[in-house]
Amino acid sequence: MTFDLVVIGAGPGGFDAAVEAANLGLSVALVERDFLGGTCLNRGCIPTKLWLGATSSIEELHNQARMKVASGEVTVDFAGLQGRVQKHLGATRKAMAMQLKKLGVELVEGTGRLSGDHRVTVVTADGEQTLDYKKLVVATGSKPIFFPGLEPDGECVLDSDMFLAMESMPKSLIVVGAGFIGLEMAQVAHRFGCTITVVDAMDRVAPLEDPEVSKALASMFKRWKWDIRLEERVAGVRTRDGRAELTFQTGDKLTADKALVAVGRGPVTQGIGLEEAGIELLFNQIQVDDYLMAAPDIYAIGDANGHIQLAHAASHQAHYVARHAAGRIEGPYACPPVPSVLYGAPEAMRVGMMENEAFLADFDSTEVSTAQLAANPMAQAHAATQGFVKVVWSGGRVVGVTAVGHDVSRLVTPAAMIVQQGWTADDTHSIIFAHPSLDESLLAALTAERKKVQ
Amino acid sequence: MTFDLVVIGAGPGGFDAAVEAANLGLSVALVERDFLGGTCLNRGCIPTKLWLGATSSIEELHNQARMKVASGEVTVDFAGLQGRVQKHLGATRKAMAMQLKKLGVELVEGTGRLSGDHRVTVVTADGEQTLDYKKLVVATGSKPIFFPGLEPDGECVLDSDMFLAMESMPKSLIVVGAGFIGLEMAQVAHRFGCTITVVDAMDRVAPLEDPEVSKALASMFKRWKWDIRLEERVAGVRTRDGRAELTFQTGDKLTADKALVAVGRGPVTQGIGLEEAGIELLFNQIQVDDYLMAAPDIYAIGDANGHIQLAHAASHQAHYVARHAAGRIEGPYACPPVPSVLYGAPEAMRVGMMENEAFLADFDSTEVSTAQLAANPMAQAHAATQGFVKVVWSGGRVVGVTAVGHDVSRLVTPAAMIVQQGWTADDTHSIIFAHPSLDESLLAALTAERKKVQ
């Protein structure tokens, strides 16, 4: 048979595309060489959040203890936590498999490659299987990348996959790369009492965020006695005498029980026949048009097309391509503002443009308005008052919201709506913000005095 | 001098009205007989949230311990907590006073009453002071009310004011009234190890909410071994031999260290010259027109007009009357959907219509779609998976959202926007929900299969 849609990769993008297409009545095959759920579920967002959730009482207790309100001790059993994580992942994969079965999606377990005109060949445990398709979705995702000298060895030098698979938490950790992935994992290690050193070649932590967010994060991490080494170039990291040894380009060295290398992720696009099928790759990223098409009848979504490396961006693209493949929509893909979130305590969030981006787009009319979390009763209640919410305006409309501090991830959906809808000052009172709530810090930022960006 | 605006009552409504009016250039006097911030800050929402925040690690630890992931013990020092609460309230009041000063608002400390044509007389510590006004805002708020036999005695029978002022937490507590106020305070007491009995004459806890929310809450509280006595009529509560003794109409008795009576709140509208000024009261509530006016040049907002007893509703009304008094707007008051939230763990939230309300408004087109929190990774991460999000549709548009469970208060602002904007199914993908987030449970409910309400 010829499937209406074949999807390669069952991460958030591929899985959602398969489900949505099946819901729309298409016949669908989904090819996955590893686990349902992809990196996000199995080696990324979800395990990290389970770690953060399981240890959140440690941080809450710590904050209240600092105020002399609470005392005590919380011990998290790392092996028990890892067991629970695996149990949760297994249950989630099982539920996903059942959903596919219920919808009649054929799950083909193996490595797929484009093998000819409208054809995919899958190498399975039982030999090769051929799938003919009318439309194809390539959703092969991404994997950790490394600069030379930073390759993980699986012993003391780990990538994020290996870090999440550890059997015990080290007593000391070097994190190379101060992006969200490294910072979330470092937060968890910190809660287990691990000594943290963060190294980055850039001049700030969270270098993709607003510089004031980076500054606030660094200030909080320094209060935790993290050693933060910025603008430092790493020559290499290796295992030596059972420990991780990092060598700077200056020749200086650092050692710790483990090193986590989290310097970035790159698309998984090699060796699966993409270029042979006429698909253009640039820095390994699949080049797509306004319809997320990489070649006739071939879509590419998620991390593989390199647009935005976030699960929810992939899912949103999946929703579009499924409907486009099913003939339900015809126009080009419109991408709403994509929220990004650093979880933990502190958290950080951003939707839309940062101050500097808005200023570059329009010198004349960029303004910012800011509210400090210290004025918010919920931040006070959790004794975590450092941080702020910043609204970026252009031409009198909200074009971006960024925040850092306690629980600011809860601002991300309202902010996504406000940015998408381009609110003006007059829209601010079109809804009622609950009192007391951290959400009011967003209202406070929206109504605060605006300062022109210069 | 004649003030452009005089405001009686410096709770969330009155304070915000004074600030907004001063911001708009009006000369303003604000009369308060007690503390800046009113009930909400001093004897209501804020102290309760500080209690909940300070004790949240207890609940987080408990949940993870149940999963055998964490162990340990957290002790919250109640006296220390009360000290911190008082410090926070004092600092907040001080900041509010400074804001008034900066804006040139005259704060008059004393009890105000309407004493003649466009005139308010305030009884202050230094004698009477007369304030002439062009416009008046009555924002006198509310206070706990009691049925006969349930009056607090300040010894073992307490109202919420007295409960929040306690010096130590009792070992056992009877809560009369299973509304949000009683349930939040009972949650805190539970975290301190207090044995809880909840008594209500209605057939469910949180009787103003969706019956399924009541059911879910009761189920969670029962897991905590709370004794929940529903459809039980109380004849009286009194202090006897140093304990609280509750007598049912059947003659049965219950005793505990303390009893908290939280059966409702009523407007503060007596003895301040309202009726003499031609203002109509109905069940003590000030009757207002579509412009929130109770008489020519006299507005009444917040709990005093009895529309909605929530601080943020008062603030929103305040924003309107200040602008209306300043001549900035002319049309009638439009009230967006007012969110209501039960804080703690579990939480509950609601915006807009409940299923039964929508059904009564339109028999033909009411539908509901529901998502269980168990499917959400953040609920899983916090080992708190009981609960759900329910979306109520009418005529193909969202008219209400209600939820119960872990951290669902974070859905309240997106839900307020969605209900206010009357989203259709097509709007669901106009924004991107961050993954993973509890917010996705709202997306899941929005996109779940709809069932017609019959």
Short mmCIF file of C-alpha atoms in Angstrom, two decimals, chain B residues 69-366:
data_model
loop_
_atom_site.label_atom_id
_atom_site.label_comp_id
_atom_site.label_asym_id
_atom_site.label_seq_id
_atom_site.Cartn_x
_atom_site.Cartn_y
_atom_site.Cartn_z
CA VAL B 69 11.86 9.57 45.89
CA ALA B 70 12.47 11.95 48.80
CA SER B 71 12.64 11.73 52.56
CA GLY B 72 13.32 14.09 55.42
CA GLU B 73 11.46 16.57 57.51
CA VAL B 74 10.65 20.22 57.26
CA THR B 75 9.64 22.25 60.27
CA VAL B 76 8.12 25.68 59.91
CA ASP B 77 8.44 27.92 62.93
CA PHE B 78 4.98 29.41 63.26
CA ALA B 79 6.10 32.32 65.41
CA GLY B 80 8.89 33.05 62.95
CA LEU B 81 6.43 32.90 60.11
CA GLN B 82 4.04 35.27 61.85
CA GLY B 83 6.92 37.65 62.44
CA ARG B 84 7.81 37.53 58.79
CA VAL B 85 4.18 38.12 57.79
CA GLN B 86 3.97 41.21 59.99
CA LYS B 87 7.26 42.50 58.63
CA HIS B 88 6.06 42.03 55.06
CA LEU B 89 2.71 43.68 55.74
CA GLY B 90 4.42 46.62 57.44
CA ALA B 91 6.85 47.07 54.56
CA THR B 92 4.03 46.86 52.03
CA ARG B 93 1.95 49.43 53.88
CA LYS B 94 4.95 51.70 54.10
CA ALA B 95 5.55 51.40 50.35
CA MET B 96 1.88 52.16 49.74
CA ALA B 97 2.04 55.24 51.97
CA MET B 98 5.11 56.45 50.11
CA GLN B 99 3.35 55.96 46.79
CA LEU B 100 0.41 58.07 48.01
CA LYS B 101 2.77 60.76 49.25
CA LYS B 102 4.67 60.82 45.98
CA LEU B 103 1.40 61.22 44.08
CA GLY B 104 0.15 63.93 46.44
CA VAL B 105 -2.80 61.90 47.68
CA GLU B 106 -3.89 63.12 51.11
CA LEU B 107 -4.25 60.14 53.44
CA VAL B 108 -6.74 60.84 56.22
CA GLU B 109 -6.64 58.26 58.99
CA GLY B 110 -10.00 57.85 60.61
CA THR B 111 -13.56 56.73 60.08
CA GLY B 112 -15.30 58.60 57.30
CA ARG B 113 -19.02 59.17 56.95
CA LEU B 114 -21.14 61.02 54.43
CA SER B 115 -22.15 64.16 56.27
CA GLY B 116 -23.92 66.39 53.78
CA ASP B 117 -23.90 67.58 50.21
CA HIS B 118 -20.57 66.57 48.65
CA ARG B 119 -19.01 66.32 52.07
CA VAL B 120 -17.36 63.59 54.12
CA THR B 121 -16.53 63.95 57.81
CA VAL B 122 -13.70 61.89 59.17
CA VAL B 123 -13.36 61.11 62.86
CA THR B 124 -9.59 61.05 63.39
CA ALA B 125 -7.46 60.69 66.47
CA ASP B 126 -7.19 64.48 66.50
CA GLY B 127 -10.86 65.22 66.13
CA GLU B 128 -13.14 65.67 63.15
CA GLN B 129 -11.95 66.63 59.73
CA THR B 130 -14.18 67.67 56.88
CA LEU B 131 -13.47 66.80 53.26
CA ASP B 132 -15.41 68.38 50.43
CA TYR B 133 -15.48 66.43 47.19
CA LYS B 134 -16.60 66.68 43.61
CA LYS B 135 -16.83 62.91 43.34
CA LEU B 136 -16.80 60.23 46.01
CA VAL B 137 -15.79 56.59 45.89
CA VAL B 138 -17.16 54.33 48.61
CA ALA B 139 -14.87 51.34 48.94
CA THR B 140 -15.54 50.25 52.47
CA GLY B 141 -15.06 46.54 51.83
CA SER B 142 -16.48 43.64 53.80
CA LYS B 143 -16.09 41.75 57.05
CA PRO B 144 -16.80 38.22 58.18
CA ILE B 145 -20.45 37.44 58.84
CA PHE B 146 -21.91 34.79 61.09
CA PHE B 147 -25.10 32.91 61.57
CA PRO B 148 -26.54 33.06 65.08
CA GLY B 149 -24.64 30.70 67.37
CA LEU B 150 -21.52 30.86 65.20
CA GLU B 151 -20.17 34.17 66.45
CA PRO B 152 -16.45 34.03 67.23
CA ASP B 153 -15.45 34.62 70.82
CA GLY B 154 -11.77 35.20 70.16
CA GLU B 155 -10.87 32.42 72.54
CA CYS B 156 -11.33 29.08 70.78
CA VAL B 157 -13.94 30.16 68.22
CA LEU B 158 -12.22 32.33 65.63
CA ASP B 159 -13.07 34.22 62.50
CA SER B 160 -10.50 34.46 59.71
CA ASP B 161 -9.06 37.69 61.15
CA MET B 162 -8.41 36.01 64.48
CA PHE B 163 -7.15 32.84 62.85
CA LEU B 164 -4.51 34.79 60.94
CA ALA B 165 -3.48 36.55 64.14
CA MET B 166 -2.90 33.32 66.14
CA GLU B 167 0.36 32.94 68.01
CA SER B 168 0.53 29.19 67.66
CA MET B 169 -1.07 26.62 65.42
CA PRO B 170 -3.61 24.35 67.10
CA LYS B 171 -3.26 20.56 67.04
CA SER B 172 -6.85 20.14 65.91
CA LEU B 173 -9.16 22.45 64.01
CA ILE B 174 -12.80 22.50 63.06
CA VAL B 175 -13.49 24.62 60.00
CA VAL B 176 -17.09 25.70 59.64
CA GLY B 177 -17.63 26.62 55.99
CA ALA B 178 -15.98 24.79 53.11
CA GLY B 179 -15.48 27.80 50.83
CA PHE B 180 -12.12 28.95 49.51
CA ILE B 181 -11.22 30.94 52.66
CA GLY B 182 -11.80 28.00 54.97
CA LEU B 183 -10.11 25.52 52.64
CA GLU B 184 -6.96 27.60 52.20
CA MET B 185 -6.58 28.09 55.94
CA ALA B 186 -7.29 24.43 56.59
CA GLN B 187 -4.56 23.49 54.09
CA VAL B 188 -2.03 25.54 56.01
CA ALA B 189 -3.09 24.07 59.34
CA HIS B 190 -2.85 20.59 57.79
CA ARG B 191 0.74 21.27 56.78
CA PHE B 192 1.51 22.10 60.39
CA GLY B 193 0.24 18.68 61.34
CA CYS B 194 -3.13 19.86 62.59
CA THR B 195 -6.06 17.43 62.49
CA ILE B 196 -8.78 18.90 60.28
CA THR B 197 -12.53 18.61 60.39
CA VAL B 198 -14.53 20.55 57.80
CA VAL B 199 -18.23 21.12 58.33
CA ASP B 200 -20.65 22.56 55.79
CA ALA B 201 -24.39 22.62 55.42
CA MET B 202 -24.07 22.19 51.66
CA ASP B 203 -23.59 18.81 50.02
CA ARG B 204 -20.03 19.50 48.85
CA VAL B 205 -16.84 21.42 49.55
CA ALA B 206 -16.21 24.56 47.48
CA PRO B 207 -19.97 24.75 46.87
CA LEU B 208 -19.70 27.68 44.46
CA GLU B 209 -17.52 25.68 42.06
CA ASP B 210 -18.17 23.03 39.45
CA PRO B 211 -19.43 19.89 41.25
CA GLU B 212 -16.59 17.86 39.70
CA VAL B 213 -14.10 20.29 41.20
CA SER B 214 -15.75 19.83 44.60
CA LYS B 215 -15.54 16.08 44.18
CA ALA B 216 -11.85 16.16 43.24
CA LEU B 217 -11.00 18.46 46.15
CA ALA B 218 -12.88 16.30 48.63
CA SER B 219 -11.12 13.21 47.34
CA MET B 220 -7.72 14.81 47.83
CA PHE B 221 -8.57 16.11 51.29
CA LYS B 222 -9.85 12.69 52.31
CA ARG B 223 -6.52 11.19 51.32
CA TRP B 224 -5.07 13.53 53.92
CA LYS B 225 -7.48 12.02 56.46
CA TRP B 226 -9.56 15.15 56.78
CA ASP B 227 -12.92 14.53 58.35
CA ILE B 228 -15.39 16.19 55.98
CA ARG B 229 -18.93 16.55 57.32
CA LEU B 230 -21.33 17.72 54.64
CA GLU B 231 -25.05 18.49 54.78
CA GLU B 232 -24.66 18.97 58.50
CA ARG B 233 -26.35 21.89 60.18
CA VAL B 234 -24.53 23.52 63.02
CA ALA B 235 -26.52 24.77 66.00
CA GLY B 236 -23.58 26.56 67.58
CA VAL B 237 -19.91 26.73 68.36
CA ARG B 238 -18.51 27.89 71.66
CA THR B 239 -15.48 27.70 73.90
CA ARG B 240 -15.88 25.15 76.65
CA ASP B 241 -13.14 24.11 79.05
CA GLY B 242 -10.51 25.73 76.87
CA ARG B 243 -11.56 23.96 73.67
CA ALA B 244 -13.90 24.66 70.80
CA GLU B 245 -17.12 22.71 71.01
CA LEU B 246 -19.40 22.47 68.01
CA THR B 247 -22.95 21.30 68.41
CA PHE B 248 -24.90 20.02 65.40
CA GLN B 249 -28.63 20.54 65.15
CA THR B 250 -28.93 16.83 65.82
CA GLY B 251 -27.37 17.42 69.22
CA ASP B 252 -24.15 15.60 68.29
CA LYS B 253 -20.98 17.36 69.34
CA LEU B 254 -17.45 17.80 68.02
CA THR B 255 -14.51 19.31 69.84
CA ALA B 256 -11.12 20.59 68.75
CA ASP B 257 -8.45 22.99 69.96
CA LYS B 258 -9.89 25.72 67.79
CA ALA B 259 -12.80 26.35 65.46
CA LEU B 260 -12.56 28.63 62.46
CA VAL B 261 -15.87 30.05 61.29
CA ALA B 262 -15.63 31.02 57.62
CA VAL B 263 -19.19 31.04 56.38
CA GLY B 264 -19.04 34.25 54.40
CA ARG B 265 -18.38 37.95 54.33
CA GLY B 266 -20.76 40.89 54.16
CA PRO B 267 -20.37 44.53 53.08
CA VAL B 268 -19.31 47.20 55.55
CA THR B 269 -21.99 49.76 54.84
CA GLN B 270 -23.64 50.60 58.15
CA GLY B 271 -23.30 53.77 60.20
CA ILE B 272 -21.47 55.84 57.62
CA GLY B 273 -24.38 57.90 56.37
CA LEU B 274 -25.00 56.01 53.14
CA GLU B 275 -28.77 55.74 53.39
CA GLU B 276 -29.06 59.31 54.61
CA ALA B 277 -27.25 60.32 51.41
CA GLY B 278 -29.92 58.63 49.34
CA ILE B 279 -27.95 55.49 48.63
CA GLU B 280 -29.95 52.30 48.38
CA LEU B 281 -28.80 49.23 50.27
CA LEU B 282 -30.07 45.72 49.63
CA PHE B 283 -28.84 43.08 52.07
CA ASN B 284 -26.29 45.69 53.10
CA GLN B 285 -24.93 45.84 49.54
CA ILE B 286 -24.72 49.26 47.95
CA GLN B 287 -26.88 49.29 44.83
CA VAL B 288 -25.08 50.78 41.84
CA ASP B 289 -26.00 51.52 38.26
CA ASP B 290 -24.11 50.56 35.10
CA TYR B 291 -21.54 53.24 35.88
CA LEU B 292 -20.95 51.85 39.38
CA MET B 293 -22.73 54.92 40.75
CA ALA B 294 -24.84 54.65 43.87
CA ALA B 295 -26.04 58.26 43.79
CA PRO B 296 -25.10 61.39 41.84
CA ASP B 297 -21.31 61.83 42.08
CA ILE B 298 -20.99 58.80 44.35
CA TYR B 299 -19.44 55.56 43.13
CA ALA B 300 -19.36 52.34 45.12
CA ILE B 301 -16.87 49.63 44.27
CA GLY B 302 -15.53 46.33 45.53
CA ASP B 303 -17.01 44.17 48.26
CA ALA B 304 -19.21 47.07 49.36
CA ASN B 305 -21.35 46.86 46.23
CA GLY B 306 -21.57 43.13 46.61
CA HIS B 307 -21.01 42.34 42.95
CA ILE B 308 -17.99 40.12 43.42
CA GLN B 309 -16.05 39.73 46.65
CA LEU B 310 -12.57 39.56 45.16
CA ALA B 311 -9.72 42.04 45.43
CA HIS B 312 -8.93 42.04 41.72
CA ALA B 313 -12.56 42.74 40.84
CA ALA B 314 -12.40 45.77 43.15
CA SER B 315 -9.15 46.92 41.52
CA HIS B 316 -10.64 46.64 38.06
CA GLN B 317 -13.69 48.62 39.13
CA ALA B 318 -11.33 51.17 40.71
CA HIS B 319 -9.53 51.63 37.43
CA TYR B 320 -12.85 52.33 35.76
CA VAL B 321 -14.27 54.78 38.30
CA ALA B 322 -11.03 56.76 38.46
CA ARG B 323 -11.05 57.18 34.71
CA HIS B 324 -14.77 57.88 34.67
CA ALA B 325 -14.45 60.48 37.43
CA ALA B 326 -11.59 62.09 35.51
CA GLY B 327 -13.72 62.29 32.39
CA ARG B 328 -11.45 59.95 30.47
CA ILE B 329 -14.19 57.48 29.66
CA GLU B 330 -17.92 57.88 29.39
CA GLY B 331 -19.46 54.48 28.72
CA PRO B 332 -20.78 52.06 31.32
CA TYR B 333 -18.53 49.70 33.26
CA ALA B 334 -17.70 46.54 31.34
CA CYS B 335 -16.59 43.73 33.59
CA PRO B 336 -14.32 41.15 31.98
CA PRO B 337 -14.54 37.57 33.29
CA VAL B 338 -13.40 37.60 36.92
CA PRO B 339 -11.02 34.78 37.79
CA SER B 340 -11.33 33.01 41.11
CA VAL B 341 -8.56 30.93 42.59
CA LEU B 342 -8.14 28.53 45.49
CA TYR B 343 -4.46 28.54 46.34
CA GLY B 344 -2.43 25.77 47.89
CA ALA B 345 -1.88 22.22 46.76
CA PRO B 346 -4.30 21.28 45.29
CA GLU B 347 -5.38 24.52 43.74
CA ALA B 348 -8.60 25.31 41.91
CA MET B 349 -9.38 28.01 39.41
CA ARG B 350 -12.33 29.23 37.44
CA VAL B 351 -12.98 31.92 34.86
CA GLY B 352 -16.31 32.52 33.22
CA MET B 353 -19.23 30.13 33.21
CA MET B 354 -19.45 26.71 34.71
CA GLU B 355 -21.01 23.87 32.76
CA ASN B 356 -24.39 24.21 34.45
CA GLU B 357 -24.47 27.99 34.01
CA ALA B 358 -23.71 27.72 30.30
CA PHE B 359 -26.33 25.03 29.92
CA LEU B 360 -28.97 27.19 31.58
CA ALA B 361 -28.00 30.09 29.32
CA ASP B 362 -28.15 27.98 26.16
CA PHE B 363 -29.52 24.45 26.25
CA ASP B 364 -28.64 23.65 22.68
CA SER B 365 -25.00 24.42 22.17
CA THR B 366 -23.23 23.83 25.46
#
